[in-house]
CSV table of C-alpha atoms in Angstrom, one decimal:
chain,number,residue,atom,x,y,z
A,1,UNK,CA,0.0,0.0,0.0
A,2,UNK,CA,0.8,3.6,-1.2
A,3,UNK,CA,1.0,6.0,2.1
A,4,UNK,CA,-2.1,8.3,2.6
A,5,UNK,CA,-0.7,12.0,1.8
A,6,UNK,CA,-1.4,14.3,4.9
A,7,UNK,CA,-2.0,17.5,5.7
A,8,UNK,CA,-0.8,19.1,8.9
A,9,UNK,CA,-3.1,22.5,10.2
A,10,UNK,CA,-1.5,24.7,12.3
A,11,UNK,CA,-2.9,28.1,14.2
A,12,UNK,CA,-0.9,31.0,13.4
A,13,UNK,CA,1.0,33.3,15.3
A,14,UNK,CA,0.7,36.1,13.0
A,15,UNK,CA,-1.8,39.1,13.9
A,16,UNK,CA,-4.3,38.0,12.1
A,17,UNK,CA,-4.9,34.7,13.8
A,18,UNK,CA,-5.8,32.8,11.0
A,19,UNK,CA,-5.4,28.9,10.4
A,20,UNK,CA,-3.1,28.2,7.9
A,21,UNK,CA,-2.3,24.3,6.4
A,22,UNK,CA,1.0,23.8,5.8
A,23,UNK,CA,2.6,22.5,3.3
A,24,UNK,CA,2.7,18.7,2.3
A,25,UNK,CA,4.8,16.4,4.0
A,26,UNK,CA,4.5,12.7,3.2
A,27,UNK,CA,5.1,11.5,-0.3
A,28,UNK,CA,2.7,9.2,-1.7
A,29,UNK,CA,-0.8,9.2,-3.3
A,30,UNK,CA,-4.4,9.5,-1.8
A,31,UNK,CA,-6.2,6.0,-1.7
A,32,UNK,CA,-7.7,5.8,-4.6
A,33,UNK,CA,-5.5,6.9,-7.4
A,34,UNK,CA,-3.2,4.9,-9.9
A,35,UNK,CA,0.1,5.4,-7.3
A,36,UNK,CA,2.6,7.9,-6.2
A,37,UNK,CA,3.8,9.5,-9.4
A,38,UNK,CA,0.2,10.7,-10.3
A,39,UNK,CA,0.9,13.9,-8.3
A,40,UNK,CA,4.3,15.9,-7.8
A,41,UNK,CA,4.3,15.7,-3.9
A,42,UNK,CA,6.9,16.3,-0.7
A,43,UNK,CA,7.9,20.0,-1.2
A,44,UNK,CA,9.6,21.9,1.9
A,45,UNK,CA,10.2,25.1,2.2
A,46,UNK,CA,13.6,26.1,3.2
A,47,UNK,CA,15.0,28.0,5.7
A,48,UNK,CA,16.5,30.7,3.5
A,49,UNK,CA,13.1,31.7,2.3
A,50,UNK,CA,12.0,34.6,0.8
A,51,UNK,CA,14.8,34.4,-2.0
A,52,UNK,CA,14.3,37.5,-3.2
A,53,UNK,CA,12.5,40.4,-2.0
A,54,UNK,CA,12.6,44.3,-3.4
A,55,UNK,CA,15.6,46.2,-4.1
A,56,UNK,CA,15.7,50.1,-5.0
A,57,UNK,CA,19.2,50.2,-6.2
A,58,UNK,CA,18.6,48.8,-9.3
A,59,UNK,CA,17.6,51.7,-12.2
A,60,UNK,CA,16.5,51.5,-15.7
A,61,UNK,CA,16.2,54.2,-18.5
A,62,UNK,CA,12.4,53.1,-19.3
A,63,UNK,CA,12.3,54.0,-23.2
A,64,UNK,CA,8.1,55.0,-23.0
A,65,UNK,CA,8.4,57.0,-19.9
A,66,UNK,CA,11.3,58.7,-21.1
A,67,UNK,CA,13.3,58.5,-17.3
A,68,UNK,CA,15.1,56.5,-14.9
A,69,UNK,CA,13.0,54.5,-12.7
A,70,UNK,CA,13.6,52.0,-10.0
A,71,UNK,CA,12.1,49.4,-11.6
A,72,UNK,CA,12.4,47.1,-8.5
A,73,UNK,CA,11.5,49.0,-6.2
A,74,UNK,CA,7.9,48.3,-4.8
A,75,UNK,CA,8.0,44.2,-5.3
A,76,UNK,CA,9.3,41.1,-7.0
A,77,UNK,CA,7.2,38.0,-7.1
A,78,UNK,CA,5.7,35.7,-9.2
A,79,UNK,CA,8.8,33.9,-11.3
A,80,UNK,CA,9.5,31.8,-13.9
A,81,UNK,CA,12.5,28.9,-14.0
A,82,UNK,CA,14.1,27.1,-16.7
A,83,UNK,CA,17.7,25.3,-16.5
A,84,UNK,CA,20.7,26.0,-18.4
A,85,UNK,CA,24.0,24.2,-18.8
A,86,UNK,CA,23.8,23.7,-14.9
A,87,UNK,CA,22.6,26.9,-13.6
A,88,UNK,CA,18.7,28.2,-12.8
A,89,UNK,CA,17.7,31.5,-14.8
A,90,UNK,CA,14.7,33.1,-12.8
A,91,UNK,CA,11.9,35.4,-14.4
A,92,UNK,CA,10.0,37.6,-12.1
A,93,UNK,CA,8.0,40.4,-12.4
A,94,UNK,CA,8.9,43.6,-10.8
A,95,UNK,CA,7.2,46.8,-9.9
A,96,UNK,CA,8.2,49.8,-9.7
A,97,UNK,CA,6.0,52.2,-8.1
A,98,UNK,CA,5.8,51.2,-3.9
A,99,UNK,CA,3.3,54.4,-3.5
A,100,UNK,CA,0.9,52.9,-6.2
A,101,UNK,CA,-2.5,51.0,-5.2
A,102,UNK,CA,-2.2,47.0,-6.4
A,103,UNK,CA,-2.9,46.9,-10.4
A,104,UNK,CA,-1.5,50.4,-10.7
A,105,UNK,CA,2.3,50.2,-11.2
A,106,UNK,CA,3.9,49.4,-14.2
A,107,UNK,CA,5.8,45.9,-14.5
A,108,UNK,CA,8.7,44.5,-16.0
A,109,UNK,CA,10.6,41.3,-16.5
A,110,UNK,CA,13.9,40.4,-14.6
A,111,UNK,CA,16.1,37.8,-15.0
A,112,UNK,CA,18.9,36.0,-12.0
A,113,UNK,CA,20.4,33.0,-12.3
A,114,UNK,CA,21.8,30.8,-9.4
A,115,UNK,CA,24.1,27.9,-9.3
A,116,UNK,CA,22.2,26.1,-6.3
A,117,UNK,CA,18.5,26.7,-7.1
A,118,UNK,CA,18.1,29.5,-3.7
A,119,UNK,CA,20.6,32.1,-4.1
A,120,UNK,CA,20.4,34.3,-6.9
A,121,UNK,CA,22.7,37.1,-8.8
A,122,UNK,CA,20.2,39.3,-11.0
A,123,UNK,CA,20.9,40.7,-14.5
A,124,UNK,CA,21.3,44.5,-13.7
A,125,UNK,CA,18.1,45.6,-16.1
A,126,UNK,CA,14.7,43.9,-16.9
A,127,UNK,CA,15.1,41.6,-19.7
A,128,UNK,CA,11.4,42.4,-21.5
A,129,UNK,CA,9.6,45.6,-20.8
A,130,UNK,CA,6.9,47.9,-22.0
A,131,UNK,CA,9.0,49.7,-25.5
A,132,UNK,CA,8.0,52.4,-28.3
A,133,UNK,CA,7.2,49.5,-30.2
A,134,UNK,CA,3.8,47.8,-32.4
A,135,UNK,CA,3.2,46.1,-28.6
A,136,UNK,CA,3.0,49.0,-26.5
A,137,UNK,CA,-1.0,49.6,-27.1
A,138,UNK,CA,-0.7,45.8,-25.3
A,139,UNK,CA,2.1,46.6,-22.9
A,140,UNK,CA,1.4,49.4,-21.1
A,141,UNK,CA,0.8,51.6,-18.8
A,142,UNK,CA,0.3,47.9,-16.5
A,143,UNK,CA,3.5,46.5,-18.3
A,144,UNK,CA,4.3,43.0,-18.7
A,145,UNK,CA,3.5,40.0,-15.8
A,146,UNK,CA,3.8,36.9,-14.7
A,147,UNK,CA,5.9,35.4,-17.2
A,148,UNK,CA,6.2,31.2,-17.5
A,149,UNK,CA,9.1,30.2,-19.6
A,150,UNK,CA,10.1,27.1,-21.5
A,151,UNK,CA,12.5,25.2,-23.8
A,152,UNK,CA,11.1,24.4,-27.3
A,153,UNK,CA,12.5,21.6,-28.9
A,154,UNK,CA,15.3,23.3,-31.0
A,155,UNK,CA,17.0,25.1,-28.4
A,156,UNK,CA,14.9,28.3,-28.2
A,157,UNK,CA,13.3,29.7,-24.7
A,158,UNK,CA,9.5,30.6,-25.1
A,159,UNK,CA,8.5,32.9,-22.6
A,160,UNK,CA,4.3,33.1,-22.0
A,161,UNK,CA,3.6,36.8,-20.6
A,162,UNK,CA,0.6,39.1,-19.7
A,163,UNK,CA,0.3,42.2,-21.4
A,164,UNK,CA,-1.2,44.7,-18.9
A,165,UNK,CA,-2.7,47.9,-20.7
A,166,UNK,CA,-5.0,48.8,-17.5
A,167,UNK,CA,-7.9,47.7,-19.4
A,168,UNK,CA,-7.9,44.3,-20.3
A,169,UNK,CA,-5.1,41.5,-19.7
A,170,UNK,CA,-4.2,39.6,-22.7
A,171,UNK,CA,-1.6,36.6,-22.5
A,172,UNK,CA,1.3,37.4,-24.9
A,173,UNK,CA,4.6,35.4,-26.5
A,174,UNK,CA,8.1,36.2,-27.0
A,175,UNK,CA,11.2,34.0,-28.1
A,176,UNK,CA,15.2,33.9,-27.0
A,177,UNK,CA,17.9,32.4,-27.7
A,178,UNK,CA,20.1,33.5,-24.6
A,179,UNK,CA,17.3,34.6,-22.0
A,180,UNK,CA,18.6,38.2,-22.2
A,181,UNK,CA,17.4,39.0,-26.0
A,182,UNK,CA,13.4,38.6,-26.5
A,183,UNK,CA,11.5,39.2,-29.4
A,184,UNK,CA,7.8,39.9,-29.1
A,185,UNK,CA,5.6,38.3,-30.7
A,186,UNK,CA,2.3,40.4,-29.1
A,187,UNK,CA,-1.1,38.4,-27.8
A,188,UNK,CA,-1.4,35.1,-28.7
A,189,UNK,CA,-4.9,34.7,-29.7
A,190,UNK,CA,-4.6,38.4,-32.2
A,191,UNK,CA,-5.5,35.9,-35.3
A,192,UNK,CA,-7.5,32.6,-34.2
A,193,UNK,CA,-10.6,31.9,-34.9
A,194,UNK,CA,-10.7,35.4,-36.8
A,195,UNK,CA,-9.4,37.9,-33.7
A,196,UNK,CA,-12.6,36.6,-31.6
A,197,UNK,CA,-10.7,36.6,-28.7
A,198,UNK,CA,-8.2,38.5,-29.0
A,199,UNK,CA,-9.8,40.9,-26.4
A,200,UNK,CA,-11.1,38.7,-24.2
A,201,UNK,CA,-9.1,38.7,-21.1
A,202,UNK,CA,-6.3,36.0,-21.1
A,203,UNK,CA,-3.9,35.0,-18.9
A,204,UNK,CA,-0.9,32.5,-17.3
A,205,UNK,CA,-0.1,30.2,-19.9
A,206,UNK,CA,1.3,26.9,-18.3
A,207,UNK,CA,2.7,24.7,-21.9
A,208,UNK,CA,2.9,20.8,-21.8
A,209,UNK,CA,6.5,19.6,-21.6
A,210,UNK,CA,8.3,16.8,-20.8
A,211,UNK,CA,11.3,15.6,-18.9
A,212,UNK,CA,14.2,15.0,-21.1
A,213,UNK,CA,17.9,14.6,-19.4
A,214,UNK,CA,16.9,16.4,-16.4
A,215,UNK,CA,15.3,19.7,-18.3
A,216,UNK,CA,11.5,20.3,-19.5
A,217,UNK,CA,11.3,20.4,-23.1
A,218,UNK,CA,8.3,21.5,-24.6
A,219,UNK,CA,6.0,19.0,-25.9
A,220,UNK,CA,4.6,18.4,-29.2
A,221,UNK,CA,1.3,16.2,-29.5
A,222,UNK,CA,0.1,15.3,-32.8
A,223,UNK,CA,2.1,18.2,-34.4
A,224,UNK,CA,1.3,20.7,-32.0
A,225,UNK,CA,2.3,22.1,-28.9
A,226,UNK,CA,-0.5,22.3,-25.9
A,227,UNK,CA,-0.7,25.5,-23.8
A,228,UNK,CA,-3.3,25.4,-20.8
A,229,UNK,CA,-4.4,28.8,-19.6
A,230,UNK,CA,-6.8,30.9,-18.2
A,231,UNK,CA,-7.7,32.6,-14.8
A,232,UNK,CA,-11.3,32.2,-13.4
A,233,UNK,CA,-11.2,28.2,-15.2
A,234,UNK,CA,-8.8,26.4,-17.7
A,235,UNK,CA,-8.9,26.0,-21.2
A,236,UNK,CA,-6.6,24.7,-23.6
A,237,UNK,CA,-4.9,25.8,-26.8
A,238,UNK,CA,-2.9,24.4,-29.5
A,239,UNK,CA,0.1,26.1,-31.1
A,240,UNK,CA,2.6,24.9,-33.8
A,241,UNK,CA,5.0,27.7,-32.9
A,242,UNK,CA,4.5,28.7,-29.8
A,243,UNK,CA,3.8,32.2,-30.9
A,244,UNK,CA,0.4,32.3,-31.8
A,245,UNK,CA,-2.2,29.8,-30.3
A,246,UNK,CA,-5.9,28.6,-31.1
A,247,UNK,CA,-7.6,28.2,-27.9
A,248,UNK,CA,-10.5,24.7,-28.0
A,249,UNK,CA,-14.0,26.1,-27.9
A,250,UNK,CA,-17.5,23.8,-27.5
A,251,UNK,CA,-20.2,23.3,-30.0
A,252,UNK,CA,-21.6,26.8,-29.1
A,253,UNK,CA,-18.0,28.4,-30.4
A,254,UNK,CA,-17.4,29.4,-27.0
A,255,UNK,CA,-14.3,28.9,-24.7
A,256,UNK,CA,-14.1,25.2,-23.4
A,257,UNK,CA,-13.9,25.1,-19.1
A,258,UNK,CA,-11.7,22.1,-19.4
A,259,UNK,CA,-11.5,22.5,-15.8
A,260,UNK,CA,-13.5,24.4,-13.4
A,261,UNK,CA,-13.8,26.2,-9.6
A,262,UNK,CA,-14.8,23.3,-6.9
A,263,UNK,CA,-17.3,25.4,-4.6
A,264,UNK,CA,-16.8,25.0,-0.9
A,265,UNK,CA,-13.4,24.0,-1.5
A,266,UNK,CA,-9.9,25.6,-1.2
A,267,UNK,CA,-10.3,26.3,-5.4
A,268,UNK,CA,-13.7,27.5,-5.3
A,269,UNK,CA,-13.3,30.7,-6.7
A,270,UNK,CA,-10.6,30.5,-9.5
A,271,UNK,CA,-8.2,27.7,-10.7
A,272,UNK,CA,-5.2,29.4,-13.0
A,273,UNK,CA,-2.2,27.5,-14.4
A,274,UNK,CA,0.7,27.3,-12.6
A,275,UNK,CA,4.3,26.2,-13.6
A,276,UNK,CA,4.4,24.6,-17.5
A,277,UNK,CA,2.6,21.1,-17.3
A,278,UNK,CA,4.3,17.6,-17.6
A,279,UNK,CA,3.5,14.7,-19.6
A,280,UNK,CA,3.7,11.4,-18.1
A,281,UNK,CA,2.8,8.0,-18.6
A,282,UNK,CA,-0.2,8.4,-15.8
A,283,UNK,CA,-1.5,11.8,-17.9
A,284,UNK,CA,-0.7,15.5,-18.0
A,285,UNK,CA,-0.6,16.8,-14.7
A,286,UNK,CA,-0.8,20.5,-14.3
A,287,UNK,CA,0.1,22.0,-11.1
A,288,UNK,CA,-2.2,25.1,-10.7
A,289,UNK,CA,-3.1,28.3,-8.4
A,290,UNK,CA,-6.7,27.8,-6.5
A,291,UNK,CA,-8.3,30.8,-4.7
A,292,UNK,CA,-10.8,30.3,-2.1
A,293,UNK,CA,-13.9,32.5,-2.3
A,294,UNK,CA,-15.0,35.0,0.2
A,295,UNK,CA,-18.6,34.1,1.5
A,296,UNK,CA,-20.6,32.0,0.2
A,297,UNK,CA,-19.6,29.2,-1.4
A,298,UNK,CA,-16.1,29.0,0.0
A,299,UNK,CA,-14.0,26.3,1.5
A,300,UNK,CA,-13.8,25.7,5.2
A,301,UNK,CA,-9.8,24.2,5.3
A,302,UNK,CA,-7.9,27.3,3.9
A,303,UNK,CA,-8.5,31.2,4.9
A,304,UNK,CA,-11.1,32.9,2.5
A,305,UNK,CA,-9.4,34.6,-0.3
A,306,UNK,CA,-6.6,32.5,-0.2
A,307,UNK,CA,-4.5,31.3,-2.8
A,308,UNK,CA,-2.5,27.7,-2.8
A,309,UNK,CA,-1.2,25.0,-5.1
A,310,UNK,CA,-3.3,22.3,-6.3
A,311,UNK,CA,-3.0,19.5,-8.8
A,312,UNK,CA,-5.5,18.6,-11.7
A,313,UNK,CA,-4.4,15.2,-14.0
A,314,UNK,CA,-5.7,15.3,-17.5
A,315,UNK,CA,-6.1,12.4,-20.1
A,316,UNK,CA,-3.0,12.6,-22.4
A,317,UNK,CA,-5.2,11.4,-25.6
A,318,UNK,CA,-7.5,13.6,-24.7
A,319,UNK,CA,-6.1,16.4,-23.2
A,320,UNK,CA,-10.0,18.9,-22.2
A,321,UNK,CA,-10.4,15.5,-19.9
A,322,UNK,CA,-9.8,15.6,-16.5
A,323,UNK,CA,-8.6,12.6,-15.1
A,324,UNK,CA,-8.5,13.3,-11.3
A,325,UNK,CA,-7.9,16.5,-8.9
A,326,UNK,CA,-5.7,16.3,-6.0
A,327,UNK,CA,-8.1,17.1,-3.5
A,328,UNK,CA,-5.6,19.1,-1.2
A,329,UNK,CA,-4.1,21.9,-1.9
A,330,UNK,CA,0.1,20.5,-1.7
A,331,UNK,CA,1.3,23.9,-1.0
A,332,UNK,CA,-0.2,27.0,0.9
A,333,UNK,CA,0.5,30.2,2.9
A,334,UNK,CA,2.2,29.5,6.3
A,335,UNK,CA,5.0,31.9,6.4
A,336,UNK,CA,4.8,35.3,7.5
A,337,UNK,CA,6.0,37.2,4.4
A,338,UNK,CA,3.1,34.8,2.8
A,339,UNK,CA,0.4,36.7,4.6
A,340,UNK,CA,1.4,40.1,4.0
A,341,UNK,CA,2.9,42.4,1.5
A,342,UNK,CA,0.3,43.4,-1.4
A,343,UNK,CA,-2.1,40.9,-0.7
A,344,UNK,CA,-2.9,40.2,2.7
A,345,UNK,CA,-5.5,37.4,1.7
A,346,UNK,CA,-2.4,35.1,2.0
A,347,UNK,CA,-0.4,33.9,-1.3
A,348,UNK,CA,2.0,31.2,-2.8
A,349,UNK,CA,1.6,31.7,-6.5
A,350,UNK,CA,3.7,29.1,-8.3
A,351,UNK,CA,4.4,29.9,-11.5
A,352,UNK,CA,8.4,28.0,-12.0
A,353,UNK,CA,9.5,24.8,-12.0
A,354,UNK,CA,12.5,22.8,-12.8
A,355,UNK,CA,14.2,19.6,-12.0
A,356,UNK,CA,17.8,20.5,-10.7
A,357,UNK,CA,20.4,18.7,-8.9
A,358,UNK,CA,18.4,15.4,-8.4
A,359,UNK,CA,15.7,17.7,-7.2
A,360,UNK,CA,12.4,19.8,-8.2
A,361,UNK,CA,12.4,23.3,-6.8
A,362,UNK,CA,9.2,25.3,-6.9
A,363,UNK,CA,9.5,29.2,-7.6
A,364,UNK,CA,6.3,31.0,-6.0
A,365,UNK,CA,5.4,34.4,-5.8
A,366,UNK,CA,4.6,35.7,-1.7
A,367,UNK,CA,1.2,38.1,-0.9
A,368,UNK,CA,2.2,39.9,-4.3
A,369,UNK,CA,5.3,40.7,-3.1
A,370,UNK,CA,8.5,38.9,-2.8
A,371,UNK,CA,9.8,35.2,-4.3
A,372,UNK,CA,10.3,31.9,-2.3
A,373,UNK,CA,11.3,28.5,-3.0
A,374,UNK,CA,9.7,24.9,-1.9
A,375,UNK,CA,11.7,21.7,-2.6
A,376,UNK,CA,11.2,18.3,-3.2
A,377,UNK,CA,13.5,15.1,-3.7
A,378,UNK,CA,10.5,13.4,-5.0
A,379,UNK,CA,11.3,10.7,-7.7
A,380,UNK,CA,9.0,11.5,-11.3
């Protein structure tokens, strides 16, 4: 028999009071399900935690605004990971603006890279930022967010982005070949299905990879890469690129919920792609960010408006099927940084993930506001 995961709940010492749930911290699979490596379990967060928090010294010479700014200066969260001939490259979003209400600064991209997965040097200016280019009308004055990043299967980095314009978010590509230099390639649904979507709000593209000598390589299926995205429920899309990407619709033409909000759960308000998903012989599992809702219809076991990690399996030969959902969350807020900063609901947004050193580290963004770390030595 497989061990029954568990779930330690804890009462906080913070000055909120609230009950927080730990992370997880048995390996194994809930009874039940095909085994063990159906879920990606037994992350602890280290000591050393936050990685990465705000730092004013850093300027940049933004082209639009025509000035230095601090572009770091208000918060870093939410990264990206990929590995590179032995060393982790981080993507996070940084803010600029600490005296600005949340949704009101301008973001930009930064890149660090570390040589043991927790401490990090950063690249001195933001690798992708709002320009006086064709994207700006996308780009700004909200900037670009939340970036997920992978390795196609030729050797270039596909980095999936919001564009922020302050009026509606629209999920956006652009392509490297050294992590520094990106090209844009502006929203990725500006041509399917005729533009139909193309300003519908979009988000948080999490592409199906695969693990190939210790790094996730992009996958193709049939001919075409797989992107699930979306912020209030999951849908999926299909690219042959990586650029531009024809989101699945139902008979009706409209946007497939491939997977949706559980109500009176820890997810009951929104499910959003995490970290890029993995192929496996059991399925596609995408590890993803749940919110609780506030009132009615939320979950009893985690804080209202709270975001954690869950897991969702999909059918590989079917890929709008969900196989099973972890019904725990495997990560959550417990630390204090995680229950402060910009959003005070509580937050571990993952968004990175990489195998490295024998090991999967799990990049998260903090209450909006810094970067931390979990880690497992889980076999997968």
């Amino acid at each position: 028999m497989h061990k029954v995961t568990t779930f330690k709940r804890y009462k906080s010492n913070l000055s909120m009071k609230k009950k927080l749930w730990c992370i997880l911290i048995g390996i194994g699979s809930m009874s039940g399900l095909l085994g063990q490596q159906s879920w990606l379990l037994g992350f602890e967060k280290p000591a050393e935690n936050p990685i990465m928090q705000a730092e004013a010294s850093y300027s940049f010479f933004c082209p639009v605004r025509r000035d230095s700014v601090r572009w770091q200066q208000a918060d870093v969260f939410n990264p990206a990971a990929v590995v590179r001939r032995d060393t982790v490259y981080l993507f996070f979003r940084a803010e600029d603006d600490p005296g600005a209400e949340l949704g009101g600064r301008t973001s930009r991209i930064g890149m660090a890279w570390s040589t043991d997965g927790i401490h990090f040097a950063r690249y001195p200016e933001p690798v992708l930022y709002p320009d006086m280019d064709p994207f700006r009308k996308w780009d700004y004055p909200g900037g670009v967010e939340d970036p997920r990043v992978v390795e196609l299967e030729d050797g270039t980095y596909l980095m999936l982005y919001t564009s922020w314009n302050q009026d509606t978010a629209r999920l956006s590509s652009a392509t490297s070949k050294d992590l520094i230099h990106w090209e844009k390639h502006g929203p990725v649904f500006e041509t399917a299905h005729g533009g139909r979507f193309l300003h519908t709000w979009s988000k948080s593209g999490s592409v199906v990879t695969e693990l190939k000598n210790g790094r996730l390589i992009a996958k193709k299926i049939e001919g075409s890469y797989l992107m699930y995205w979306g912020e209030l429920f999951v849908n999926l899309a299909y690219s042959k690129d990586g650029k531009d990407w024809t989101p699945s619709v139902d008979e009706s033409g409209e946007l497939q919920k491939s997977f949706t909000p559980t109500l009176q759960d820890f997810d009951s308000h929104l499910v959003e792609p995490g970290p890029p998903a993995l192929y496996t012989d059991a399925g596609i599992l995408l590890l993803y960010n749940g919110k609780n809702l506030s009132g009615e219809g939320a979950g009893t076991s985690t804080p209202e408006g709270t975001y954690c990690g869950g897991q969702v399996r999909f059918d590989a030969r079917e890929p709008t099927r969900v196989l099973e959902r972890l019904e725990t969350p495997f990560i959550c807020p417990t630390l204090p940084h995680e229950v402060s900063g910009q959003y005070k609901a509580g937050t571990t947004f993952i968004e990175g993930l990489v195998q490295f050193k024998g090991k999967w580290f799990l990049y998260y963004g903090t209450a909006d506001s810094m970067v931390g770390v979990a880690i497992s030595e889980q076999e997968f």
